[in-house]
PDB file of C-alpha atoms in Angstrom:
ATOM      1  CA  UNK K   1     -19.224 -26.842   4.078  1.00  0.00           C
ATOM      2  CA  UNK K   2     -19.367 -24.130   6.875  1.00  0.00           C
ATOM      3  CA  UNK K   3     -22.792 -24.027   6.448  1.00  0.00           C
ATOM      4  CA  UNK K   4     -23.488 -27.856   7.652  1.00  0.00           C
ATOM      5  CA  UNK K   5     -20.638 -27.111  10.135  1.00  0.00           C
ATOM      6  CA  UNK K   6     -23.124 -24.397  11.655  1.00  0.00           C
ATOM      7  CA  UNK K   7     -26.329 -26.085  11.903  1.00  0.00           C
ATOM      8  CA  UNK K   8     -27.266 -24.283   8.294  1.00  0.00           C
ATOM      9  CA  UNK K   9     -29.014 -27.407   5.866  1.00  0.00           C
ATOM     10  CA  UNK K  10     -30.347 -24.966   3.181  1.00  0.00           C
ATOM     11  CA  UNK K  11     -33.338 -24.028   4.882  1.00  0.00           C
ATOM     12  CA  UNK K  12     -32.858 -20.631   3.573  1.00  0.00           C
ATOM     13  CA  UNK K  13     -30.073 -21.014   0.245  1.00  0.00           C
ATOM     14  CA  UNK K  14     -31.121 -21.795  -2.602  1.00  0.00           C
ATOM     15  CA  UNK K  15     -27.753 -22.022  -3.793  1.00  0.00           C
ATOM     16  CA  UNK K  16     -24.715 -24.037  -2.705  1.00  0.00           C
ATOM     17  CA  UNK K  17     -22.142 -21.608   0.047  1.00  0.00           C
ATOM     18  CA  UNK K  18     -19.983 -22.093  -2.713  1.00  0.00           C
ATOM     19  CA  UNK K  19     -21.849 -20.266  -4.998  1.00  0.00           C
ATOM     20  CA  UNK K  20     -23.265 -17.937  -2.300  1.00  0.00           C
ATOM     21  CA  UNK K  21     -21.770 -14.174  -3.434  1.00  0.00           C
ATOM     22  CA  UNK K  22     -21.236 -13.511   0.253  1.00  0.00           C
ATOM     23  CA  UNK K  23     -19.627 -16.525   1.494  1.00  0.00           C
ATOM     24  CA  UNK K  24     -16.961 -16.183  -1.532  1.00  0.00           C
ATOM     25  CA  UNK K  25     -16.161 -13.064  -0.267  1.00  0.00           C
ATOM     26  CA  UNK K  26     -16.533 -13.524   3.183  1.00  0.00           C
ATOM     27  CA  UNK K  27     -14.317 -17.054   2.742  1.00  0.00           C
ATOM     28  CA  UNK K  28     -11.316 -14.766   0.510  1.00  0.00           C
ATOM     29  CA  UNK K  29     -12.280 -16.198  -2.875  1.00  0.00           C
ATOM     30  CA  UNK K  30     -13.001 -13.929  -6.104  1.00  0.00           C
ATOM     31  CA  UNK K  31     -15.822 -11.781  -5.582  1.00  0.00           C
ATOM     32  CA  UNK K  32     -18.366 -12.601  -8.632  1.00  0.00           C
ATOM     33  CA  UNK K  33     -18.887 -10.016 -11.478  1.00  0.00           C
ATOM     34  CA  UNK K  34     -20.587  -9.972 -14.475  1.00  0.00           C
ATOM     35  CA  UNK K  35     -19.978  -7.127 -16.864  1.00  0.00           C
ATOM     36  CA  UNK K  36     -22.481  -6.624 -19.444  1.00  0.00           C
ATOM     37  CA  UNK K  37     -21.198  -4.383 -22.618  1.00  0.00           C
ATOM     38  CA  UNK K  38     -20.468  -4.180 -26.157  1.00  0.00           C
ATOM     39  CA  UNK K  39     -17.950  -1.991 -26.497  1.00  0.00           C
ATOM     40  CA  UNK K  40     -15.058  -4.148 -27.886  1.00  0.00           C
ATOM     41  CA  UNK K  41     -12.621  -1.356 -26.515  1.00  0.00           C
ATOM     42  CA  UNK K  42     -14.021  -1.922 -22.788  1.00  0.00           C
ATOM     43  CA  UNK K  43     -13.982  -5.336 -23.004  1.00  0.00           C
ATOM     44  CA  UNK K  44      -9.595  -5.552 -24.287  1.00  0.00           C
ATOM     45  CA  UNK K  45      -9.185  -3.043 -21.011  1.00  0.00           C
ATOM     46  CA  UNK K  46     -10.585  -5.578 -18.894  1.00  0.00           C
ATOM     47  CA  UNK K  47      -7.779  -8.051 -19.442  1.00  0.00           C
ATOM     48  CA  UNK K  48      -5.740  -7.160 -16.681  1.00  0.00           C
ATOM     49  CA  UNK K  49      -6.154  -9.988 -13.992  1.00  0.00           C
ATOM     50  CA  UNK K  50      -7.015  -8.672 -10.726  1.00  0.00           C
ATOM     51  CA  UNK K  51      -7.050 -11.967  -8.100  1.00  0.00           C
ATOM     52  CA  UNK K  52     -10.251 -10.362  -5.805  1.00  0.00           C
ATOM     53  CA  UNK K  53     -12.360 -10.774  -8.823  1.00  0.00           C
ATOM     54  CA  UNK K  54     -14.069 -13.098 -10.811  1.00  0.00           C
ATOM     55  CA  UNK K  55     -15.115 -11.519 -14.305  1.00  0.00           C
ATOM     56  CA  UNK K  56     -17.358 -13.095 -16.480  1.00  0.00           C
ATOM     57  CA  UNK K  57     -18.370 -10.514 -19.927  1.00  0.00           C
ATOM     58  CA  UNK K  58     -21.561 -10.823 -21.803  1.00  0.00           C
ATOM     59  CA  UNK K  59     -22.611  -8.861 -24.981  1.00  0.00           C
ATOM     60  CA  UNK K  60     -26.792  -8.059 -24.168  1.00  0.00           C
ATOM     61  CA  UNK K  61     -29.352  -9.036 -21.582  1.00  0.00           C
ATOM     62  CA  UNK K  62     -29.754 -12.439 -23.072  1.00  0.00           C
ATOM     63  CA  UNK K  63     -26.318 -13.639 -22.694  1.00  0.00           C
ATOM     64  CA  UNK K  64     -26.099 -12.259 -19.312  1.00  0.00           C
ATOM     65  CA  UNK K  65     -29.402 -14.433 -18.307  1.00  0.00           C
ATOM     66  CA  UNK K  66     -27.457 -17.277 -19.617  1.00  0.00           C
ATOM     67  CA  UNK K  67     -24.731 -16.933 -17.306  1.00  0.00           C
ATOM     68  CA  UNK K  68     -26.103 -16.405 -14.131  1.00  0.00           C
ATOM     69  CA  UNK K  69     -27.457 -19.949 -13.941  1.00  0.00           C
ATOM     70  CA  UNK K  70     -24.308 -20.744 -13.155  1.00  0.00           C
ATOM     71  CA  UNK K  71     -22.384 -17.684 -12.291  1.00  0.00           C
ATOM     72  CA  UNK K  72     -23.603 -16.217  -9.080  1.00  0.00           C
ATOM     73  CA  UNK K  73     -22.907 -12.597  -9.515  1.00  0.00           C
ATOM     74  CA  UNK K  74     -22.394 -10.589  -6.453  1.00  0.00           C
ATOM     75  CA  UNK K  75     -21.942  -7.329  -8.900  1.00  0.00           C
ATOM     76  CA  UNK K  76     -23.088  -6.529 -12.237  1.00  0.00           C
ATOM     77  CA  UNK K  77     -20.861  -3.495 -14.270  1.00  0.00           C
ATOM     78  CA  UNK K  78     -24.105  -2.879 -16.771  1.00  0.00           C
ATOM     79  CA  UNK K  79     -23.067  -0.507 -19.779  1.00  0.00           C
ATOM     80  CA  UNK K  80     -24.897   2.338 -19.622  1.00  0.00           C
ATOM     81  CA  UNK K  81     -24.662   2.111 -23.589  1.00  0.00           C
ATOM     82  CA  UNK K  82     -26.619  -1.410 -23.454  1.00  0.00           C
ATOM     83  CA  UNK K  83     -29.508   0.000 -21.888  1.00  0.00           C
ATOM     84  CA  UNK K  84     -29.790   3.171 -24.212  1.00  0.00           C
ATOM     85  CA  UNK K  85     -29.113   1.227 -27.710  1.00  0.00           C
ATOM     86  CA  UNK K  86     -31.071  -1.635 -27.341  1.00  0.00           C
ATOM     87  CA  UNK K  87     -32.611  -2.763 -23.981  1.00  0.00           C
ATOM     88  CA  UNK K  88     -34.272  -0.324 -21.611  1.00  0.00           C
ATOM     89  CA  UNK K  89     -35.802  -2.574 -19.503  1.00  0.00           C
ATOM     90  CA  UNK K  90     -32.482  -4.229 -18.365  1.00  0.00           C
ATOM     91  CA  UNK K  91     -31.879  -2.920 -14.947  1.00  0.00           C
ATOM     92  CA  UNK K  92     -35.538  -3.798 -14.021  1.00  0.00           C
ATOM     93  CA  UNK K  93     -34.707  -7.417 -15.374  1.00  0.00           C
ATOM     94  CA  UNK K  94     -31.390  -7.594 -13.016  1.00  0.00           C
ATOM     95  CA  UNK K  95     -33.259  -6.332 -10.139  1.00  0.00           C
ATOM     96  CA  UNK K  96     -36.396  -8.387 -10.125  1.00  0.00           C
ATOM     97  CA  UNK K  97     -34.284 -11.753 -11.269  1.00  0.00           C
ATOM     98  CA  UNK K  98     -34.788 -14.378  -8.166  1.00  0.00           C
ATOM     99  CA  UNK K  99     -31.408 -16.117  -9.197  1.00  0.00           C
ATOM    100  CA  UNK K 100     -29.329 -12.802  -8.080  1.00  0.00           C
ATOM    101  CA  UNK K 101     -30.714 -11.960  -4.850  1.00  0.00           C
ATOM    102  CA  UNK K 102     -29.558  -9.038  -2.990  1.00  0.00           C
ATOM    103  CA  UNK K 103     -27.113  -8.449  -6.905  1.00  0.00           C
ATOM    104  CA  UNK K 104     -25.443  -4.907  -6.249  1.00  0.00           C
ATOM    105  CA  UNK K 105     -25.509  -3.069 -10.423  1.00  0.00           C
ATOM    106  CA  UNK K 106     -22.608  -1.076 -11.155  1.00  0.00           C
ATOM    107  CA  UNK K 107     -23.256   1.613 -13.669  1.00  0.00           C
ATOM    108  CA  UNK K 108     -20.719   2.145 -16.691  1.00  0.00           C
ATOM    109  CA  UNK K 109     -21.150   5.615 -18.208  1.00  0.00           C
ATOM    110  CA  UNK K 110     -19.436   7.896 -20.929  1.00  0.00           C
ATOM    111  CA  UNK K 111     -17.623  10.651 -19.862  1.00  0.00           C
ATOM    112  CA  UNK K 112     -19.056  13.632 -18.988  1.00  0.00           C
ATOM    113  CA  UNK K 113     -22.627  11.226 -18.737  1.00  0.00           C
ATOM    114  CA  UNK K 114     -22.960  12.542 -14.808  1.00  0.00           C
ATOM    115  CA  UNK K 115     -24.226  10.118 -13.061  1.00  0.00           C
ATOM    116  CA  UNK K 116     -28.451  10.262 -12.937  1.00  0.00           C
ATOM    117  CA  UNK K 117     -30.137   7.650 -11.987  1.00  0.00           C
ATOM    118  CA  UNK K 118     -33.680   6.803 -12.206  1.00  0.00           C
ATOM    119  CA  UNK K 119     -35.615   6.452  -8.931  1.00  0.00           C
ATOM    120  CA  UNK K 120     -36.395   2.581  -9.603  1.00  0.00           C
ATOM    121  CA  UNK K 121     -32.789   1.878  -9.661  1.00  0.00           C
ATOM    122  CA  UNK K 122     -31.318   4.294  -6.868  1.00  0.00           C
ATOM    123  CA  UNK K 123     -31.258   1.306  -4.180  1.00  0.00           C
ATOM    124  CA  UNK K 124     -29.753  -1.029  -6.496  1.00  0.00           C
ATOM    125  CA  UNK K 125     -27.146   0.877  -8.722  1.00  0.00           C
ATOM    126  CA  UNK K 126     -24.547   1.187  -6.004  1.00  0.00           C
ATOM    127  CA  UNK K 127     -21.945   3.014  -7.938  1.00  0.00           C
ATOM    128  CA  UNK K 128     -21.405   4.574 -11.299  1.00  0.00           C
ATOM    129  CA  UNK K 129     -17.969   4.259 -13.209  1.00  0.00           C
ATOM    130  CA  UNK K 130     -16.471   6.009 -16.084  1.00  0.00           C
ATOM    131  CA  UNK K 131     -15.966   4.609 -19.081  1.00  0.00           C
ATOM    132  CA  UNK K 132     -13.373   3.026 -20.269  1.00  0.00           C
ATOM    133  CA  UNK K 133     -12.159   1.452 -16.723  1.00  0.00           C
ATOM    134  CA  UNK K 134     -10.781  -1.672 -15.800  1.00  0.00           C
ATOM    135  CA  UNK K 135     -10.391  -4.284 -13.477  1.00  0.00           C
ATOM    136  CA  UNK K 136      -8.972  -2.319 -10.745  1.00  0.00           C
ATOM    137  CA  UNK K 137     -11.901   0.404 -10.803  1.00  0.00           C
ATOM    138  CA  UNK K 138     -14.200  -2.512 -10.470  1.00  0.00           C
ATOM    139  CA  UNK K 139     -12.356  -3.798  -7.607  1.00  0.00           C
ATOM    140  CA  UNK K 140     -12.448  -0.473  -5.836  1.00  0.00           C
ATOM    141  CA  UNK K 141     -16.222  -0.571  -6.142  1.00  0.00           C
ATOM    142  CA  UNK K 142     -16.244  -3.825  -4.554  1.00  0.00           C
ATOM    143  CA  UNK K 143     -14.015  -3.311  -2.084  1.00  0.00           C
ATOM    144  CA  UNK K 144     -16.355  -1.053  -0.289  1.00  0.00           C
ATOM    145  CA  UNK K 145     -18.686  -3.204   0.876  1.00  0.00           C
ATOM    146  CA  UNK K 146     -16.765  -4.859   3.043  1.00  0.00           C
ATOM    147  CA  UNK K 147     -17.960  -8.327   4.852  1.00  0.00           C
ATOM    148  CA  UNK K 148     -17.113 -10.272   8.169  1.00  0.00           C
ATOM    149  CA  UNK K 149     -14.369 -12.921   7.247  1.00  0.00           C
ATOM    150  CA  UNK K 150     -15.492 -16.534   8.182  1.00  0.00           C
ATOM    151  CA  UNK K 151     -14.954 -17.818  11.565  1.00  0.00           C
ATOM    152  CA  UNK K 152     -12.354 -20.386  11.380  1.00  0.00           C
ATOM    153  CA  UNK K 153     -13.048 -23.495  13.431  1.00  0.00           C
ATOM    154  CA  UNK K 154     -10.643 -24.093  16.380  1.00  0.00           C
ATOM    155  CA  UNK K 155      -8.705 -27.316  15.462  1.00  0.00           C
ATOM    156  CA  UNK K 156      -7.651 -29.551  18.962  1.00  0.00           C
TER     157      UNK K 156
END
């Protein structure tokens, strides 16, 4: 990996780089994100493919804890719907979790919902979208945060 190539041994990671949200995206794979909602409409107008992403959909909080054993989210679309029917306490959960450092929330909200946010959350909601979007407003989210490609090794 380019991390042993560089001197790194997991000193630092905790993770795999292949699992590392920023050396996917910094290597040109699918950028990680898990969308958290149950609103059966949002979820069919996700099914457009987009190749820069990597979506993985979970109904509530406890399916989304599930998945990021395993899925290391770079972004999480939270539906702002989640949070007000059922669990209030989610974004704190996202933010303090130690298995999505540095995560970047993406807020989904109703039309005409403006766009609040609670002081807690202002560093870590990066962007709010509104609902119903799909792949390709996810990926524009995304897309600014931009990240230094990988140096590529200088074959002889």
């Amino acid at each position: 990996s380019l991390g042993c190539e560089l001197g790194q041994n997991q000193s630092f990671c905790s993770t795999a780089c292949e699992d590392c949200p920023y050396y996917r995206r910094a290597s040109g794979q699918a950028t990680n994100v898990l969308v958290i909602t149950s609103d059966k409409e949002l979820v069919d107008g996700l099914g457009r493919v987009d190749d820069t992403l990597a979506l993985l959909l979970a109904r509530n909080g406890y399916e989304a804890s599930a998945m990021i054993c395993s899925f290391h989210a770079a972004f999480v679309v939270v539906d702002q719907e989640v949070i007000a029917n059922s669990q209030p306490d989610l974004l704190d959960c996202l933010i303090a979790d130690p298995r999505l450092p540095g995560v970047r929330i993406i807020l989904g909200v109703s039309k005409g919902n403006g766009s609040r946010i609670r002081a807690p959350f202002e560093s870590a909601v990066v962007s709010t979208i509104e609902k119903p979007f799909g792949q390709d407003r996810i990926a524009e989210v995304v897309n600014r945060f931009p990240v230094e490609p990988v140096p590529v090794a200088d074959k002889p």
